[in-house]
GROMACS .gro file of C-alpha atoms in nm:
model
  355
    1MET     CA    1  -1.042   4.066   1.208
    2THR     CA    2  -0.971   3.838   1.453
    3THR     CA    3  -0.601   3.702   1.467
    4SER     CA    4  -0.672   3.431   1.745
    5TYR     CA    5  -0.582   3.127   1.604
    6ASN     CA    6  -0.859   2.967   1.862
    7ALA     CA    7  -1.139   3.208   1.712
    8CYS     CA    8  -0.999   3.128   1.384
    9VAL     CA    9  -1.028   2.715   1.404
   10ASP     CA   10  -1.338   2.778   1.580
   11TYR     CA   11  -1.485   3.005   1.242
   12PHE     CA   12  -1.334   2.728   1.004
   13LEU     CA   13  -1.526   2.419   1.205
   14ASP     CA   14  -1.850   2.595   1.205
   15SER     CA   15  -1.792   2.629   0.813
   16LEU     CA   16  -1.786   2.273   0.747
   17THR     CA   17  -2.135   2.235   0.743
   18GLY     CA   18  -2.261   1.864   0.593
   19ARG     CA   19  -1.939   1.700   0.721
   20SER     CA   20  -1.995   1.415   0.957
   21PRO     CA   21  -1.873   1.443   1.311
   22GLN     CA   22  -1.586   1.245   1.278
   23THR     CA   23  -1.435   1.407   1.006
   24ARG     CA   24  -1.488   1.749   1.206
   25ARG     CA   25  -1.306   1.597   1.500
   26ASN     CA   26  -1.056   1.481   1.239
   27TYR     CA   27  -1.012   1.834   1.132
   28GLU     CA   28  -1.035   1.970   1.482
   29CYS     CA   29  -0.764   1.706   1.620
   30ASP     CA   30  -0.530   1.778   1.286
   31LEU     CA   31  -0.546   2.179   1.395
   32GLU     CA   32  -0.522   2.124   1.757
   33GLN     CA   33  -0.156   1.927   1.707
   34PHE     CA   34  -0.060   2.189   1.502
   35LYS     CA   35  -0.113   2.430   1.760
   36LEU     CA   36   0.029   2.216   2.024
   37PHE     CA   37   0.355   2.228   1.854
   38LEU     CA   38   0.338   2.588   1.810
   39VAL     CA   39   0.278   2.639   2.164
   40LEU     CA   40   0.581   2.365   2.253
   41MET     CA   41   0.825   2.429   1.997
   42ARG     CA   42   0.755   2.804   1.831
   43PRO     CA   43   0.684   3.005   2.123
   44HIS     CA   44   0.754   3.331   1.902
   45VAL     CA   45   0.371   3.281   1.781
   46VAL     CA   46   0.216   3.229   2.103
   47THR     CA   47   0.038   3.519   2.255
   48ARG     CA   48  -0.130   3.388   2.579
   49MET     CA   49   0.195   3.232   2.761
   50ASP     CA   50   0.245   3.088   3.146
   51GLN     CA   51   0.545   2.895   3.242
   52GLU     CA   52   0.306   2.705   3.530
   53ARG     CA   53   0.046   2.644   3.278
   54LEU     CA   54   0.288   2.549   3.011
   55ASN     CA   55   0.425   2.288   3.304
   56GLN     CA   56   0.121   2.144   3.343
   57LEU     CA   57   0.098   2.065   2.993
   58LYS     CA   58   0.425   1.920   2.955
   59ALA     CA   59   0.341   1.715   3.253
   60GLU     CA   60   0.028   1.544   3.111
   61LEU     CA   61   0.209   1.516   2.781
   62ARG     CA   62   0.516   1.299   2.975
   63LYS     CA   63   0.238   1.060   3.076
   64SER     CA   64   0.273   0.963   2.709
   65ASP     CA   65   0.640   0.929   2.714
   66GLY     CA   66   0.642   1.315   2.595
   67LYS     CA   67   0.522   1.179   2.226
   68LEU     CA   68   0.336   1.432   2.047
   69TRP     CA   69   0.110   1.188   1.904
   70ASP     CA   70   0.019   1.030   2.215
   71THR     CA   71  -0.130   1.337   2.407
   72GLU     CA   72  -0.452   1.369   2.528
   73LEU     CA   73  -0.632   1.497   2.150
   74LEU     CA   74  -0.547   1.096   2.028
   75SER     CA   75  -0.577   0.929   2.408
   76ARG     CA   76  -0.841   0.699   2.483
   77ASN     CA   77  -0.825   0.775   2.844
   78TYR     CA   78  -1.096   1.021   2.857
   79LYS     CA   79  -1.026   1.175   3.167
   80THR     CA   80  -0.645   1.244   3.084
   81ARG     CA   81  -0.816   1.386   2.757
   82LEU     CA   82  -1.010   1.672   2.902
   83ARG     CA   83  -0.731   1.753   3.122
   84SER     CA   84  -0.465   1.819   2.872
   85GLN     CA   85  -0.719   1.943   2.607
   86ALA     CA   86  -0.825   2.196   2.866
   87LEU     CA   87  -0.456   2.289   2.968
   88LEU     CA   88  -0.403   2.331   2.587
   89ASP     CA   89  -0.718   2.578   2.491
   90TRP     CA   90  -0.606   2.795   2.755
   91PHE     CA   91  -0.269   2.881   2.519
   92ASP     CA   92  -0.342   3.098   2.150
   93VAL     CA   93  -0.180   3.185   1.875
   94GLU     CA   94  -0.111   3.518   1.687
   95ILE     CA   95  -0.216   3.366   1.372
   96ASP     CA   96  -0.041   3.640   1.133
   97ARG     CA   97   0.285   3.528   1.290
   98ILE     CA   98   0.291   3.199   1.170
   99ARG     CA   99   0.505   3.187   0.860
  100LYS     CA  100   0.641   2.916   0.641
  101GLU     CA  101   0.890   2.773   0.843
  102ASP     CA  102   0.684   2.731   1.135
  103VAL     CA  103   0.497   2.531   0.910
  104LEU     CA  104   0.778   2.353   0.740
  105ALA     CA  105   0.956   2.304   1.095
  106PHE     CA  106   0.582   2.117   1.180
  107PHE     CA  107   0.597   1.843   0.933
  108ALA     CA  108   0.964   1.778   0.955
  109PHE     CA  109   0.913   1.712   1.325
  110LEU     CA  110   0.591   1.450   1.209
  111GLU     CA  111   0.839   1.286   0.967
  112SER     CA  112   1.063   1.289   1.223
  113THR     CA  113   0.864   1.094   1.511
  114LYS     CA  114   0.865   0.729   1.502
  115GLY     CA  115   0.483   0.580   1.439
  116VAL     CA  116   0.359   0.850   1.216
  117SER     CA  117   0.192   0.683   0.899
  118ARG     CA  118   0.213   0.874   0.575
  119SER     CA  119  -0.216   0.852   0.620
  120THR     CA  120  -0.147   1.086   0.898
  121LEU     CA  121   0.117   1.287   0.753
  122LEU     CA  122  -0.161   1.338   0.470
  123ARG     CA  123  -0.420   1.386   0.627
  124ARG     CA  124  -0.235   1.655   0.887
  125LEU     CA  125  -0.142   1.805   0.560
  126ALA     CA  126  -0.477   1.881   0.417
  127SER     CA  127  -0.647   1.999   0.710
  128LEU     CA  128  -0.347   2.282   0.743
  129ARG     CA  129  -0.412   2.347   0.352
  130GLN     CA  130  -0.830   2.359   0.386
  131PHE     CA  131  -0.761   2.559   0.663
  132PHE     CA  132  -0.539   2.831   0.532
  133ARG     CA  133  -0.736   2.830   0.235
  134LEU     CA  134  -1.051   2.939   0.401
  135MET     CA  135  -0.867   3.200   0.605
  136VAL     CA  136  -0.695   3.372   0.298
  137ARG     CA  137  -1.003   3.349   0.100
  138GLU     CA  138  -1.218   3.514   0.379
  139GLU     CA  139  -0.936   3.753   0.409
  140PHE     CA  140  -0.803   3.707   0.795
  141PRO     CA  141  -0.466   3.816   0.833
  142VAL     CA  142  -0.237   3.523   0.710
  143CYS     CA  143   0.056   3.530   0.531
  144GLN     CA  144  -0.014   3.403   0.225
  145GLU     CA  145   0.372   3.229   0.191
  146THR     CA  146   0.251   3.038   0.507
  147LEU     CA  147  -0.046   2.885   0.260
  148ASP     CA  148   0.171   2.847  -0.080
  149LYS     CA  149   0.443   2.696   0.123
  150LEU     CA  150   0.141   2.428   0.263
  151ASN     CA  151   0.031   2.378  -0.122
  152ASP     CA  152   0.428   2.281  -0.216
  153ILE     CA  153   0.475   2.043   0.051
  154ARG     CA  154   0.489   1.689  -0.084
  155ILE     CA  155   0.463   1.356   0.120
  156PRO     CA  156   0.723   1.097   0.009
  157ALA     CA  157   0.524   0.758  -0.089
  158GLU     CA  158   0.598   0.485   0.154
  159ARG     CA  159   0.878   0.283  -0.004
  160LYS     CA  160   0.749  -0.098   0.036
  161LEU     CA  161   1.062  -0.350   0.115
  162PRO     CA  162   1.145  -0.556  -0.073
  163VAL     CA  163   1.155  -0.956  -0.013
  164ALA     CA  164   1.423  -1.074   0.233
  165LEU     CA  165   1.488  -1.401   0.406
  166ASP     CA  166   1.522  -1.425   0.772
  167GLU     CA  167   1.800  -1.646   0.928
  168ASP     CA  168   1.607  -1.967   0.893
  169GLU     CA  169   1.496  -1.935   0.556
  170VAL     CA  170   1.884  -1.885   0.440
  171MET     CA  171   2.009  -2.168   0.651
  172GLY     CA  172   1.709  -2.380   0.461
  173PHE     CA  173   1.829  -2.261   0.103
  174LEU     CA  174   2.197  -2.340   0.198
  175ARG     CA  175   2.099  -2.710   0.276
  176SER     CA  176   1.929  -2.729  -0.069
  177ILE     CA  177   2.265  -2.630  -0.261
  178ASP     CA  178   2.405  -2.943  -0.443
  179SER     CA  179   2.734  -2.760  -0.671
  180GLU     CA  180   3.005  -2.589  -0.439
  181ARG     CA  181   2.997  -2.307  -0.763
  182ASP     CA  182   2.660  -2.220  -0.667
  183ARG     CA  183   2.683  -2.203  -0.264
  184ALA     CA  184   2.986  -2.005  -0.336
  185ILE     CA  185   2.764  -1.751  -0.563
  186ILE     CA  186   2.511  -1.720  -0.263
  187VAL     CA  187   2.770  -1.695   0.016
  188VAL     CA  188   2.935  -1.443  -0.200
  189MET     CA  189   2.591  -1.228  -0.207
  190LEU     CA  190   2.499  -1.333   0.138
  191PHE     CA  191   2.834  -1.188   0.282
  192MET     CA  192   2.919  -0.939   0.092
  193GLY     CA  193   2.642  -0.764  -0.048
  194LEU     CA  194   2.711  -0.764  -0.403
  195ARG     CA  195   2.517  -0.711  -0.682
  196VAL     CA  196   2.438  -1.009  -0.952
  197SER     CA  197   2.659  -0.788  -1.182
  198GLU     CA  198   2.925  -0.718  -0.955
  199VAL     CA  199   2.958  -1.105  -0.863
  200VAL     CA  200   2.984  -1.199  -1.221
  201GLN     CA  201   3.292  -1.001  -1.300
  202LEU     CA  202   3.437  -1.134  -1.018
  203ASN     CA  203   3.814  -1.299  -1.125
  204VAL     CA  204   3.986  -1.593  -0.939
  205ASN     CA  205   4.237  -1.357  -0.832
  206ASP     CA  206   3.997  -1.103  -0.662
  207ILE     CA  207   3.943  -1.378  -0.339
  208GLN     CA  208   4.278  -1.499  -0.232
  209PRO     CA  209   4.367  -1.692   0.099
  210GLY     CA  210   4.442  -1.469   0.360
  211GLN     CA  211   4.300  -1.133   0.146
  212ARG     CA  212   4.108  -0.881   0.392
  213SER     CA  213   3.911  -0.702   0.142
  214ILE     CA  214   3.820  -0.635  -0.228
  215THR     CA  215   3.782  -0.308  -0.431
  216ILE     CA  216   3.443  -0.379  -0.613
  217ARG     CA  217   3.332  -0.154  -0.891
  218GLY     CA  218   2.940  -0.072  -0.900
  219LYS     CA  219   2.697   0.156  -1.065
  220GLY     CA  220   2.856   0.449  -1.174
  221SER     CA  221   3.176   0.279  -1.194
  222LYS     CA  222   3.191   0.415  -0.867
  223GLU     CA  223   3.438   0.188  -0.608
  224ARG     CA  224   3.397   0.072  -0.266
  225GLN     CA  225   3.575  -0.174  -0.046
  226ILE     CA  226   3.441  -0.450   0.105
  227PRO     CA  227   3.560  -0.698   0.354
  228ILE     CA  228   3.621  -1.051   0.277
  229HIS     CA  229   3.434  -1.292   0.516
  230PRO     CA  230   3.586  -1.592   0.687
  231ILE     CA  231   3.304  -1.791   0.537
  232VAL     CA  232   3.346  -1.653   0.191
  233HIS     CA  233   3.690  -1.748   0.195
  234GLU     CA  234   3.585  -2.106   0.281
  235ALA     CA  235   3.349  -2.161   0.026
  236VAL     CA  236   3.569  -1.966  -0.249
  237GLN     CA  237   3.803  -2.226  -0.171
  238ALA     CA  238   3.599  -2.546  -0.140
  239TYR     CA  239   3.441  -2.431  -0.480
  240LEU     CA  240   3.762  -2.373  -0.683
  241LYS     CA  241   3.898  -2.733  -0.611
  242VAL     CA  242   3.657  -2.822  -0.843
  243ARG     CA  243   3.604  -2.520  -1.081
  244ILE     CA  244   3.639  -2.575  -1.447
  245ASP     CA  245   3.914  -2.444  -1.589
  246ALA     CA  246   3.822  -2.161  -1.797
  247PRO     CA  247   4.045  -1.903  -2.105
  248ALA     CA  248   4.038  -1.541  -1.988
  249ASP     CA  249   3.824  -1.297  -2.123
  250ASP     CA  250   3.819  -0.931  -2.195
  251LEU     CA  251   3.757  -0.896  -1.776
  252GLY     CA  252   4.007  -1.155  -1.696
  253GLU     CA  253   4.020  -1.454  -1.563
  254PRO     CA  254   3.670  -1.593  -1.421
  255LEU     CA  255   3.597  -1.693  -1.117
  256PHE     CA  256   3.254  -1.839  -1.142
  257VAL     CA  257   3.269  -2.065  -1.459
  258SER     CA  258   2.942  -2.197  -1.657
  259ASN     CA  259   2.927  -2.538  -1.779
  260ARG     CA  260   3.065  -2.428  -2.128
  261LYS     CA  261   3.392  -2.285  -2.022
  262LYS     CA  262   3.258  -1.941  -1.990
  263ARG     CA  263   3.238  -1.646  -1.731
  264ILE     CA  264   2.864  -1.733  -1.576
  265ASP     CA  265   2.615  -1.484  -1.677
  266PRO     CA  266   2.331  -1.325  -1.426
  267SER     CA  267   2.071  -1.531  -1.593
  268THR     CA  268   2.241  -1.850  -1.490
  269ILE     CA  269   2.208  -1.739  -1.120
  270ARG     CA  270   1.883  -1.624  -1.162
  271ARG     CA  271   1.781  -2.014  -1.263
  272PHE     CA  272   1.943  -2.166  -1.054
  273ILE     CA  273   1.798  -1.969  -0.721
  274LYS     CA  274   1.458  -2.030  -0.891
  275ARG     CA  275   1.524  -2.389  -0.869
  276TYR     CA  276   1.656  -2.420  -0.556
  277SER     CA  277   1.413  -2.213  -0.388
  278LEU     CA  278   1.135  -2.473  -0.460
  279ALA     CA  279   1.269  -2.695  -0.256
  280VAL     CA  280   1.318  -2.517   0.051
  281ASP     CA  281   1.018  -2.625   0.274
  282GLU     CA  282   1.137  -2.297   0.507
  283LEU     CA  283   0.997  -2.073   0.241
  284GLU     CA  284   0.657  -1.947   0.147
  285MET     CA  285   0.538  -1.983  -0.186
  286ARG     CA  286   0.520  -1.604  -0.189
  287LYS     CA  287   0.893  -1.611  -0.140
  288LYS     CA  288   1.012  -1.920  -0.388
  289GLN     CA  289   0.789  -1.738  -0.617
  290ARG     CA  290   0.984  -1.390  -0.595
  291LEU     CA  291   1.315  -1.487  -0.483
  292SER     CA  292   1.641  -1.356  -0.703
  293PRO     CA  293   1.971  -1.278  -0.671
  294HIS     CA  294   1.866  -0.919  -0.580
  295LYS     CA  295   1.668  -1.102  -0.262
  296PHE     CA  296   2.006  -1.172  -0.147
  297ARG     CA  297   2.152  -0.813  -0.168
  298HIS     CA  298   1.894  -0.702   0.013
  299THR     CA  299   1.864  -1.027   0.313
  300PHE     CA  300   2.260  -0.885   0.367
  301ALA     CA  301   2.149  -0.540   0.463
  302THR     CA  302   1.828  -0.639   0.672
  303LEU     CA  303   2.006  -0.914   0.879
  304LEU     CA  304   2.254  -0.661   0.916
  305LEU     CA  305   2.040  -0.375   1.028
  306SER     CA  306   1.873  -0.636   1.258
  307ASN     CA  307   2.141  -0.758   1.482
  308GLY     CA  308   2.284  -0.342   1.515
  309VAL     CA  309   2.514  -0.232   1.256
  310ASP     CA  310   2.527   0.109   1.202
  311ILE     CA  311   2.332   0.183   0.862
  312ARG     CA  312   2.598   0.392   0.779
  313TYR     CA  313   2.836   0.083   0.720
  314ILE     CA  314   2.535  -0.082   0.555
  315GLN     CA  315   2.555   0.231   0.288
  316GLU     CA  316   2.914   0.210   0.255
  317LEU     CA  317   2.907  -0.170   0.211
  318LEU     CA  318   2.607  -0.165  -0.037
  319GLY     CA  319   2.764   0.113  -0.237
  320HIS     CA  320   2.398   0.304  -0.186
  321GLN     CA  321   2.414   0.729  -0.191
  322HIS     CA  322   2.088   0.666  -0.006
  323LEU     CA  323   1.985   0.363   0.195
  324SER     CA  324   1.638   0.376   0.420
  325THR     CA  325   1.646   0.674   0.665
  326THR     CA  326   2.021   0.728   0.584
  327GLU     CA  327   2.013   1.114   0.369
  328ILE     CA  328   2.338   1.176   0.288
  329TYR     CA  329   2.646   0.943   0.203
  330THR     CA  330   2.903   0.867   0.540
  331ALA     CA  331   3.236   0.746   0.446
  332VAL     CA  332   3.347   0.472   0.726
  333SER     CA  333   3.675   0.324   0.813
  334SER     CA  334   3.813  -0.010   0.670
  335THR     CA  335   3.863  -0.111   1.032
  336GLU     CA  336   3.487  -0.048   1.100
  337LEU     CA  337   3.398  -0.212   0.748
  338GLU     CA  338   3.560  -0.500   0.870
  339ALA     CA  339   3.397  -0.514   1.225
  340ALA     CA  340   3.036  -0.511   1.098
  341ILE     CA  341   3.108  -0.768   0.856
  342ALA     CA  342   3.249  -0.973   1.124
  343LYS     CA  343   2.875  -0.900   1.306
  344HIS     CA  344   2.726  -1.078   1.031
  345PRO     CA  345   2.425  -1.278   1.205
  346LEU     CA  346   2.528  -1.634   0.982
  347GLY     CA  347   2.882  -1.627   1.030
  348ASP     CA  348   2.873  -1.965   1.206
  349VAL     CA  349   2.782  -2.122   0.816
  350GLY     CA  350   3.032  -2.387   0.715
  351THR     CA  351   3.094  -2.511   0.401
  352ASP     CA  352   2.964  -2.856   0.535
  353GLN     CA  353   2.592  -2.896   0.534
  354SER     CA  354   2.506  -3.224   0.500
  355SER     CA  355   2.453  -3.281   0.861
   0.00000   0.00000   0.00000
């Protein structure tokens, strides 16, 4: 029984009776992509190797900026596609040398490559599963553990980003606010990234003039240090001049107070956000309908990200164990956090929005 990857792929493609030409081509592309990865990254499984030919293949790949996805196999340039494919066809792989580690390395590479969609990952996984299942069923000399690992691999669902406001929308929202208290609350969320539950727990002595940072106790009683942007100080001081006196409760003397002289609750914040959003011309109806306190927290993160702040700092500021592409928690110094907050794109927002 042959151990040639090329021969096994031909056998597999011949077995696809009744399938459309496009389906067959998709399988062929996926299997060729896997082979290309093995030739370039896993030379221990390659049986035919020639350095000059390998250099020629790499030269063709460099024409597509070195991206595996922009090779001849997916190129719209017919001549380039034929040239590169002919070079790749010369190489062969020993199929019984392919192990689960090679498969894991392939999909780790795919997942780390920008522009590779989840649908592409799922298709490549399905193609390799079908291929190795046939090889096992027909008793080709493949490693059973390789198929087992392919069956175990799961491609995580793509996370859809929540609604976030851009800079113009934020400015429009701030202009719509007619209350110093409400404006201070929105500014705190925009410049500190707090959850609404964290905002309502703030006390008067938490944000004092000249104070550089505040300790926030978040989910799971985890504490984090948040630098206080000058715009936050400005908004809070303007609010304190008109703040309604309210007695202390179990948490202390509340910073943000309701008309009933009690600590403000999250539902009040949700209501006034909805009310103000309806008056913002810059907001499309979809965002008006979905705007909530959490959207301002997400706006805080996305605005910083889009303006070049390291995601490690944002991860720390939000108190997340994971954020977007961040996989592990990374501690950063308070100085770096202050520098991150200083880069906030809305730093020129003042308390006077009448103009």
